[in-house]
Short mmCIF file of C-alpha atoms in Angstrom, two decimals:
data_model
loop_
_atom_site.label_atom_id
_atom_site.label_comp_id
_atom_site.label_asym_id
_atom_site.label_seq_id
_atom_site.Cartn_x
_atom_site.Cartn_y
_atom_site.Cartn_z
CA UNK L 14 -0.13 0.25 0.03
CA UNK L 15 0.97 3.37 -1.08
CA UNK L 16 1.70 5.65 2.54
CA UNK L 17 0.66 9.24 1.56
CA UNK L 18 -0.24 12.51 3.65
CA UNK L 19 -2.93 14.85 3.61
CA UNK L 20 -1.07 18.55 2.80
CA UNK L 21 -3.27 21.67 2.34
CA UNK L 22 -0.98 23.55 0.02
CA UNK L 23 1.67 26.09 0.40
CA UNK L 24 -0.33 27.86 3.45
CA UNK L 25 -0.30 24.21 5.36
CA UNK L 26 1.77 25.01 8.64
CA UNK L 27 3.25 21.58 7.97
CA UNK L 28 6.05 21.84 5.38
CA UNK L 29 6.59 19.07 2.33
CA UNK L 30 10.19 18.93 4.19
CA UNK L 31 8.53 17.58 7.41
CA UNK L 32 6.19 15.14 5.41
CA UNK L 33 9.29 13.40 3.50
CA UNK L 34 10.59 12.74 6.81
CA UNK L 35 7.26 10.90 8.28
CA UNK L 36 8.45 8.41 5.52
CA UNK L 37 5.09 8.90 3.47
CA UNK L 38 5.78 9.33 -0.16
CA UNK L 39 2.68 10.33 -1.92
CA UNK L 40 0.75 13.83 -1.38
CA UNK L 41 -2.94 13.89 -1.14
CA UNK L 42 -3.90 17.44 -1.89
CA UNK L 43 -6.08 20.06 -4.06
CA UNK L 44 -6.06 23.49 -5.38
CA UNK L 45 -7.97 24.51 -2.63
CA UNK L 46 -7.94 28.30 -4.05
CA UNK L 47 -9.78 27.67 -6.86
CA UNK L 48 -13.33 28.51 -6.77
CA UNK L 49 -15.99 25.05 -6.62
CA UNK L 50 -17.41 24.66 -10.28
CA UNK L 51 -14.50 26.52 -12.42
CA UNK L 52 -12.03 24.68 -14.21
CA UNK L 53 -8.55 23.38 -12.67
CA UNK L 54 -6.11 24.80 -15.18
CA UNK L 55 -3.32 22.45 -16.32
CA UNK L 56 -0.84 25.02 -15.70
CA UNK L 57 -1.97 25.53 -12.27
CA UNK L 58 -1.92 21.65 -11.59
CA UNK L 59 1.65 21.09 -13.03
CA UNK L 60 2.94 24.37 -10.89
CA UNK L 61 1.64 22.24 -7.51
CA UNK L 62 3.37 19.03 -9.08
CA UNK L 63 6.34 20.55 -9.58
CA UNK L 64 6.26 22.06 -6.01
CA UNK L 65 5.56 18.76 -4.20
CA UNK L 66 8.37 16.99 -6.68
CA UNK L 67 11.00 19.43 -5.60
CA UNK L 68 10.50 18.16 -2.07
CA UNK L 69 11.23 14.56 -3.33
CA UNK L 70 7.52 13.79 -3.10
CA UNK L 71 4.58 12.66 -5.71
CA UNK L 72 1.40 14.09 -5.86
CA UNK L 73 -0.70 10.78 -5.64
CA UNK L 74 -4.13 11.83 -4.86
CA UNK L 75 -6.41 14.86 -5.44
CA UNK L 76 -8.47 15.52 -2.42
CA UNK L 77 -10.79 17.23 -3.34
CA UNK L 78 -11.91 18.08 -6.37
CA UNK L 79 -15.03 19.36 -5.23
CA UNK L 80 -18.66 19.08 -6.38
CA UNK L 81 -20.36 22.25 -6.59
CA UNK L 82 -23.59 22.86 -4.35
CA UNK L 83 -25.71 23.40 -7.32
CA UNK L 84 -25.14 19.69 -8.39
CA UNK L 85 -26.30 18.50 -4.99
CA UNK L 86 -29.27 20.80 -5.37
CA UNK L 87 -30.08 20.03 -9.23
CA UNK L 88 -30.29 23.99 -9.58
CA UNK L 89 -28.52 26.43 -12.23
CA UNK L 90 -26.46 25.82 -15.14
CA UNK L 91 -25.26 22.61 -14.51
CA UNK L 92 -24.15 21.88 -18.18
CA UNK L 93 -21.23 24.14 -17.25
CA UNK L 94 -20.35 22.87 -14.10
CA UNK L 95 -20.29 19.28 -15.19
CA UNK L 96 -18.10 20.53 -18.45
CA UNK L 97 -15.67 21.99 -16.13
CA UNK L 98 -15.23 18.87 -13.99
CA UNK L 99 -14.65 17.05 -17.08
CA UNK L 100 -12.17 19.37 -18.36
CA UNK L 101 -10.71 19.21 -14.74
CA UNK L 102 -10.28 15.24 -14.98
CA UNK L 103 -8.89 15.55 -18.28
CA UNK L 104 -6.27 18.20 -17.22
CA UNK L 105 -5.34 16.10 -13.67
CA UNK L 106 -5.13 12.86 -16.40
CA UNK L 107 -2.47 14.90 -18.50
CA UNK L 108 -0.36 15.55 -15.61
CA UNK L 109 -0.29 11.90 -14.67
CA UNK L 110 -2.65 12.44 -11.54
CA UNK L 111 -5.21 9.64 -11.81
CA UNK L 112 -6.85 9.18 -8.38
CA UNK L 113 -9.50 11.79 -7.57
CA UNK L 114 -11.71 11.82 -4.32
CA UNK L 115 -14.63 14.01 -4.03
CA UNK L 116 -17.56 14.19 -1.18
CA UNK L 117 -21.38 14.40 -2.03
CA UNK L 118 -22.11 15.85 1.37
CA UNK L 119 -24.57 18.90 1.38
CA UNK L 120 -23.80 22.02 2.83
CA UNK L 121 -21.44 20.69 5.40
CA UNK L 122 -18.47 18.49 5.17
CA UNK L 123 -17.00 16.56 8.18
CA UNK L 124 -18.87 17.95 11.54
CA UNK L 125 -17.54 17.84 14.67
CA UNK L 126 -18.56 19.58 18.20
CA UNK L 127 -15.30 19.80 19.70
CA UNK L 128 -12.02 20.20 18.05
CA UNK L 129 -9.85 19.63 21.33
CA UNK L 130 -11.63 16.90 23.47
CA UNK L 131 -9.16 16.22 26.28
CA UNK L 132 -7.65 12.67 26.56
CA UNK L 133 -6.33 10.98 29.37
CA UNK L 134 -2.90 11.01 27.96
CA UNK L 135 -3.07 14.48 27.51
CA UNK L 136 -3.61 14.90 24.10
CA UNK L 137 -6.86 16.34 22.44
CA UNK L 138 -8.94 14.51 19.84
CA UNK L 139 -12.04 15.61 17.48
CA UNK L 140 -15.51 14.64 18.82
CA UNK L 141 -18.95 14.83 18.23
CA UNK L 142 -21.07 15.13 20.91
CA UNK L 143 -25.08 14.02 20.09
CA UNK L 144 -26.21 16.43 22.97
CA UNK L 145 -24.27 19.71 21.61
CA UNK L 146 -25.82 18.88 18.03
CA UNK L 147 -28.88 18.39 19.30
CA UNK L 148 -28.61 21.88 21.25
CA UNK L 149 -27.39 23.58 18.21
CA UNK L 150 -30.00 21.93 15.65
CA UNK L 151 -33.21 22.72 17.95
CA UNK L 152 -32.21 25.57 20.34
CA UNK L 153 -30.01 27.79 18.39
CA UNK L 154 -30.74 27.13 14.67
CA UNK L 155 -34.33 26.79 15.78
CA UNK L 156 -34.84 24.42 12.95
CA UNK L 157 -38.53 23.59 12.22
CA UNK L 158 -39.20 19.92 13.18
CA UNK L 159 -35.65 19.27 14.47
CA UNK L 160 -37.00 17.98 17.69
CA UNK L 161 -38.84 14.75 16.58
CA UNK L 162 -35.28 13.99 14.69
CA UNK L 163 -33.41 13.56 18.52
CA UNK L 164 -33.62 11.27 21.04
CA UNK L 165 -35.77 12.62 23.76
CA UNK L 166 -32.94 11.67 26.70
CA UNK L 167 -30.17 13.66 24.26
CA UNK L 168 -32.94 16.65 23.73
CA UNK L 169 -33.42 16.89 27.63
CA UNK L 170 -29.56 16.97 28.25
CA UNK L 171 -29.17 19.55 25.17
CA UNK L 172 -31.70 21.92 26.95
CA UNK L 173 -29.86 21.73 30.33
CA UNK L 174 -26.47 22.42 28.19
CA UNK L 175 -28.51 25.78 26.74
CA UNK L 176 -29.56 27.04 29.84
CA UNK L 177 -26.28 27.17 31.25
CA UNK L 178 -24.30 28.03 28.05
CA UNK L 179 -22.84 31.68 27.49
CA UNK L 180 -23.05 33.53 24.24
CA UNK L 181 -19.22 32.52 24.08
CA UNK L 182 -20.15 28.93 24.30
CA UNK L 183 -22.74 29.14 21.61
CA UNK L 184 -20.35 31.10 19.29
CA UNK L 185 -17.73 28.46 20.15
CA UNK L 186 -20.12 25.76 19.34
CA UNK L 187 -21.18 27.19 16.14
CA UNK L 188 -17.52 27.99 14.76
CA UNK L 189 -16.43 24.49 15.91
CA UNK L 190 -19.17 23.19 13.36
CA UNK L 191 -18.07 25.30 10.33
CA UNK L 192 -14.68 24.00 10.80
CA UNK L 193 -14.95 20.74 8.99
CA UNK L 194 -12.04 20.92 6.23
CA UNK L 195 -12.16 20.85 3.19
CA UNK L 196 -15.44 21.91 3.41
CA UNK L 197 -17.05 24.79 1.60
CA UNK L 198 -15.18 28.03 1.58
CA UNK L 199 -18.19 29.80 3.09
CA UNK L 200 -18.67 29.91 7.06
CA UNK L 201 -22.02 31.08 8.00
CA UNK L 202 -23.70 32.55 10.99
CA UNK L 203 -26.65 31.25 12.03
CA UNK L 204 -28.88 33.66 9.68
CA UNK L 205 -26.85 32.47 6.68
CA UNK L 206 -26.94 29.05 7.73
CA UNK L 207 -30.66 28.86 8.18
CA UNK L 208 -30.61 30.56 4.32
CA UNK L 209 -28.63 27.90 2.66
CA UNK L 210 -30.38 25.01 4.39
CA UNK L 211 -33.62 26.55 3.41
CA UNK L 212 -32.20 25.99 -0.36
CA UNK L 213 -32.16 22.58 0.21
CA UNK L 214 -36.15 22.46 1.14
CA UNK L 215 -37.86 19.41 -0.57
CA UNK L 216 -34.64 17.41 -0.99
CA UNK L 217 -35.05 14.12 0.52
CA UNK L 218 -32.41 11.28 0.28
CA UNK L 219 -34.03 9.82 -2.72
CA UNK L 220 -33.66 13.11 -4.74
CA UNK L 221 -30.24 13.75 -3.46
CA UNK L 222 -29.38 9.95 -4.75
CA UNK L 223 -30.93 10.83 -8.09
CA UNK L 224 -28.66 13.96 -8.25
CA UNK L 225 -25.61 11.96 -7.34
CA UNK L 226 -26.65 9.48 -9.99
CA UNK L 227 -26.73 12.42 -12.72
CA UNK L 228 -23.47 13.42 -11.63
CA UNK L 229 -21.81 10.07 -12.22
CA UNK L 230 -23.44 9.81 -15.60
CA UNK L 231 -22.42 13.25 -16.46
CA UNK L 232 -18.45 12.51 -15.21
CA UNK L 233 -17.57 8.86 -15.18
CA UNK L 234 -17.15 8.49 -18.94
CA UNK L 235 -14.86 10.99 -19.03
CA UNK L 236 -12.89 10.17 -16.20
CA UNK L 237 -12.72 6.48 -17.98
CA UNK L 238 -11.93 7.49 -21.11
CA UNK L 239 -8.67 9.33 -19.57
CA UNK L 240 -7.83 6.50 -17.14
CA UNK L 241 -9.05 8.60 -13.91
CA UNK L 242 -10.66 6.62 -10.85
CA UNK L 243 -13.00 8.86 -8.88
CA UNK L 244 -13.67 7.45 -5.66
CA UNK L 245 -16.68 9.05 -3.19
CA UNK L 246 -15.75 9.54 0.43
CA UNK L 247 -18.69 8.37 2.80
CA UNK L 248 -20.44 10.78 5.10
CA UNK L 249 -18.86 12.22 8.11
CA UNK L 250 -20.69 11.39 10.55
CA UNK L 251 -22.99 8.74 8.48
CA UNK L 252 -26.13 10.45 9.42
CA UNK L 253 -28.40 13.28 8.58
CA UNK L 254 -27.56 16.33 9.97
CA UNK L 255 -29.82 19.64 10.58
CA UNK L 256 -32.38 18.33 8.34
CA UNK L 257 -30.16 17.61 5.44
CA UNK L 258 -30.29 14.04 3.96
CA UNK L 259 -26.88 11.67 4.09
CA UNK L 260 -26.69 8.98 1.01
CA UNK L 261 -23.33 7.56 1.27
CA UNK L 262 -23.34 6.17 5.03
CA UNK L 263 -24.08 2.51 4.71
CA UNK L 264 -22.72 -0.75 3.11
CA UNK L 265 -26.22 -0.40 0.73
CA UNK L 266 -25.61 3.19 -0.16
CA UNK L 267 -22.03 2.31 -1.45
CA UNK L 268 -23.18 -0.41 -3.19
CA UNK L 269 -25.98 1.67 -5.06
CA UNK L 270 -23.50 4.01 -5.95
CA UNK L 271 -20.90 1.99 -7.53
CA UNK L 272 -23.89 0.12 -9.32
CA UNK L 273 -25.53 3.26 -10.56
CA UNK L 274 -22.79 3.74 -13.15
CA UNK L 275 -20.78 0.75 -13.41
CA UNK L 276 -16.98 1.51 -14.32
CA UNK L 277 -13.48 1.20 -12.83
CA UNK L 278 -13.79 4.63 -12.57
CA UNK L 279 -16.53 5.02 -10.34
CA UNK L 280 -14.97 4.06 -7.06
CA UNK L 281 -15.02 4.56 -3.29
CA UNK L 282 -12.46 6.41 -1.10
CA UNK L 283 -12.89 3.78 1.96
CA UNK L 284 -12.86 5.85 5.34
CA UNK L 285 -12.69 3.62 8.19
CA UNK L 286 -13.66 6.77 10.74
CA UNK L 287 -16.37 7.99 8.83
CA UNK L 288 -18.24 4.51 8.37
CA UNK L 289 -16.78 3.20 11.96
CA UNK L 290 -19.27 5.85 13.45
CA UNK L 291 -22.23 4.35 12.14
CA UNK L 292 -23.46 1.66 14.89
CA UNK L 293 -24.78 -0.54 12.23
CA UNK L 294 -21.86 -0.48 9.97
CA UNK L 295 -19.50 -3.73 9.94
CA UNK L 296 -16.21 -2.11 8.62
CA UNK L 297 -14.03 -5.21 7.91
CA UNK L 298 -17.34 -6.89 6.20
CA UNK L 299 -17.75 -3.83 4.32
CA UNK L 300 -13.86 -3.60 3.38
CA UNK L 301 -13.82 -7.44 2.17
CA UNK L 302 -17.03 -6.99 0.22
CA UNK L 303 -16.36 -3.66 -1.45
CA UNK L 304 -12.50 -3.74 -1.81
CA UNK L 305 -12.74 -4.20 -5.73
CA UNK L 306 -14.03 -0.50 -5.87
CA UNK L 307 -11.69 1.04 -3.55
CA UNK L 308 -9.46 3.48 -5.13
CA UNK L 309 -8.24 5.33 -1.73
CA UNK L 310 -8.56 4.51 1.73
CA UNK L 311 -8.53 7.03 4.80
CA UNK L 312 -7.48 4.63 7.85
CA UNK L 313 -8.44 6.13 11.48
CA UNK L 314 -10.46 4.80 14.01
CA UNK L 315 -13.54 6.07 16.33
CA UNK L 316 -14.85 5.34 19.65
CA UNK L 317 -18.65 5.31 19.97
CA UNK L 318 -21.23 5.98 22.73
CA UNK L 319 -24.61 4.71 23.09
CA UNK L 320 -26.52 7.94 22.26
CA UNK L 321 -24.58 8.37 18.98
CA UNK L 322 -21.61 10.53 20.09
CA UNK L 323 -18.02 9.65 19.26
CA UNK L 324 -14.21 10.78 19.35
CA UNK L 325 -11.17 10.21 17.22
CA UNK L 326 -9.67 7.49 19.02
CA UNK L 327 -6.03 5.90 18.62
CA UNK L 328 -5.75 4.52 15.13
CA UNK L 329 -5.69 0.89 16.26
CA UNK L 330 -7.49 1.60 19.50
CA UNK L 331 -11.18 2.42 18.24
CA UNK L 332 -14.09 0.26 17.74
CA UNK L 333 -12.80 -0.58 14.21
CA UNK L 334 -10.83 -3.56 13.69
CA UNK L 335 -8.01 -1.87 11.76
CA UNK L 336 -6.00 -5.09 10.85
CA UNK L 337 -8.94 -6.72 9.62
CA UNK L 338 -9.52 -3.67 7.27
CA UNK L 339 -5.91 -3.64 6.19
CA UNK L 340 -5.85 -7.50 5.35
CA UNK L 341 -8.86 -6.80 3.28
CA UNK L 342 -7.23 -4.20 1.31
CA UNK L 343 -3.83 -6.03 1.05
CA UNK L 344 -5.44 -9.29 -0.48
CA UNK L 345 -7.34 -6.86 -2.91
CA UNK L 346 -3.72 -5.38 -3.88
CA UNK L 347 -2.64 -8.82 -4.31
CA UNK L 348 -5.68 -9.96 -6.60
CA UNK L 349 -4.86 -6.70 -8.68
CA UNK L 350 -1.15 -7.46 -9.23
CA UNK L 351 -1.77 -11.18 -9.93
CA UNK L 352 -4.38 -9.78 -12.55
CA UNK L 353 -1.78 -7.60 -14.16
CA UNK L 354 -3.24 -4.50 -13.00
CA UNK L 355 -0.68 -1.68 -13.32
CA UNK L 356 -1.95 0.63 -10.69
CA UNK L 357 -2.60 -2.29 -8.15
CA UNK L 358 -1.09 -0.24 -5.24
CA UNK L 359 -4.19 1.33 -3.00
CA UNK L 360 -3.01 4.70 -1.36
CA UNK L 361 -4.03 4.97 2.13
CA UNK L 362 -3.30 8.12 4.45
CA UNK L 363 -3.35 8.21 8.36
CA UNK L 364 -6.09 10.69 9.15
CA UNK L 365 -7.48 12.95 12.07
CA UNK L 366 -4.57 12.50 14.40
CA UNK L 367 -4.54 13.71 17.74
CA UNK L 368 -2.97 16.77 18.78
CA UNK L 369 0.05 15.57 21.05
CA UNK L 370 3.64 16.66 22.11
CA UNK L 371 4.83 19.43 19.93
CA UNK L 372 1.50 19.84 17.80
CA UNK L 373 0.55 22.25 20.41
CA UNK L 374 1.24 25.83 19.41
CA UNK L 375 1.10 24.95 15.72
CA UNK L 376 -1.67 26.25 13.51
CA UNK L 377 -2.62 23.25 11.77
CA UNK L 378 -5.95 22.25 10.58
CA UNK L 379 -7.91 20.75 12.86
CA UNK L 380 -7.25 17.03 12.79
CA UNK L 381 -4.30 17.34 10.48
CA UNK L 382 -1.32 17.28 13.09
CA UNK L 383 2.06 16.23 12.43
CA UNK L 384 2.73 14.36 15.42
CA UNK L 385 -0.50 12.81 15.78
CA UNK L 386 -0.83 11.71 12.27
CA UNK L 387 2.76 10.79 12.47
CA UNK L 388 2.24 8.52 15.20
CA UNK L 389 -1.05 6.97 13.18
CA UNK L 390 1.33 6.35 9.87
CA UNK L 391 3.61 4.46 12.16
CA UNK L 392 1.00 2.34 13.58
CA UNK L 393 -0.26 1.52 10.26
CA UNK L 394 2.89 0.89 8.55
CA UNK L 395 3.57 -1.63 11.41
CA UNK L 396 0.28 -3.27 10.62
CA UNK L 397 0.78 -3.39 6.90
CA UNK L 398 4.33 -4.78 7.55
CA UNK L 399 3.26 -7.51 9.58
CA UNK L 400 0.42 -8.69 7.75
CA UNK L 401 2.69 -8.95 4.58
CA UNK L 402 5.51 -10.49 6.46
CA UNK L 403 6.62 -13.81 4.74
CA UNK L 404 9.24 -15.87 7.20
CA UNK L 405 12.22 -16.73 5.87
CA UNK L 406 12.57 -20.53 4.83
#
């Protein structure tokens, strides 16, 4: 498996020189400065690619080539947006970059309620708290009908939190919910968020699935033509949020997506953390069943709680049986190699590392620390080495 590392470009506080010292060889990045729906020019791609190459690394995966919000809503001049997306795929292929991650989460990307949840070790982790989510949805956003979508016990605890919360507490919760990366550039206040949510009125899960299927029909043939593998990222967390449907959350969802437009170019980013946050998801079984469609892997772990809350655990110490997942991906690599596939390796990256040691005080993106992810990468590297070991005869 190819070891890769998420890098947010020249503005990232973690340098390419530091990344090279982690042992990772591939970079996962994007042209974040280009607005959603616009073409990624070949010149800009090559310029970023050259910057990465000068550090002795390779741009292995695009994460993400974003899907414009109008595609998810099924509104506006979609022919232009689809055409631009196809052009960007062709430009990436001309530069030799052929793995492209994207997501189809409406409005928000990954969502948490705490960015520095304290752990017993003194490190901190990202956390999603069902109580705080309910407090935000029902009492701050005041979304009509929201009460019926939350467990009564969770809602009662949310009311108690809200009664004692200061304005600073509420402002911090809004800022945290808006902090998901690589989400949209927009950061909303409460009125702004209400307005954008209203733009999804009448869009249920079935409608959103139809919009995704249309997107796939429009872009997968172009990706297949130039040898690009598109790979959809699961919902994070895998549940409806703020009245917005989520359609990439379960085994059935992923099977429907790859079946909607059958093609090697229509694949999956297998994220063990996103899928692992779903109480009904058997992540190792999903890895085994969906392995032929996996083009990229995010390997991280979560620890779930009965009320739907979860936090980011150590990479090998959460609810997901990580060695079982890695074994499934290694078996798929072996199958591809035996079949003579040239690009048989599956790139993976450690994800959402804890903040620890010298990470404190650095201005890194939430979850994208240096030492925390380095620890995760080292642990995953050990799992891969152990499972791949063949004793000397």
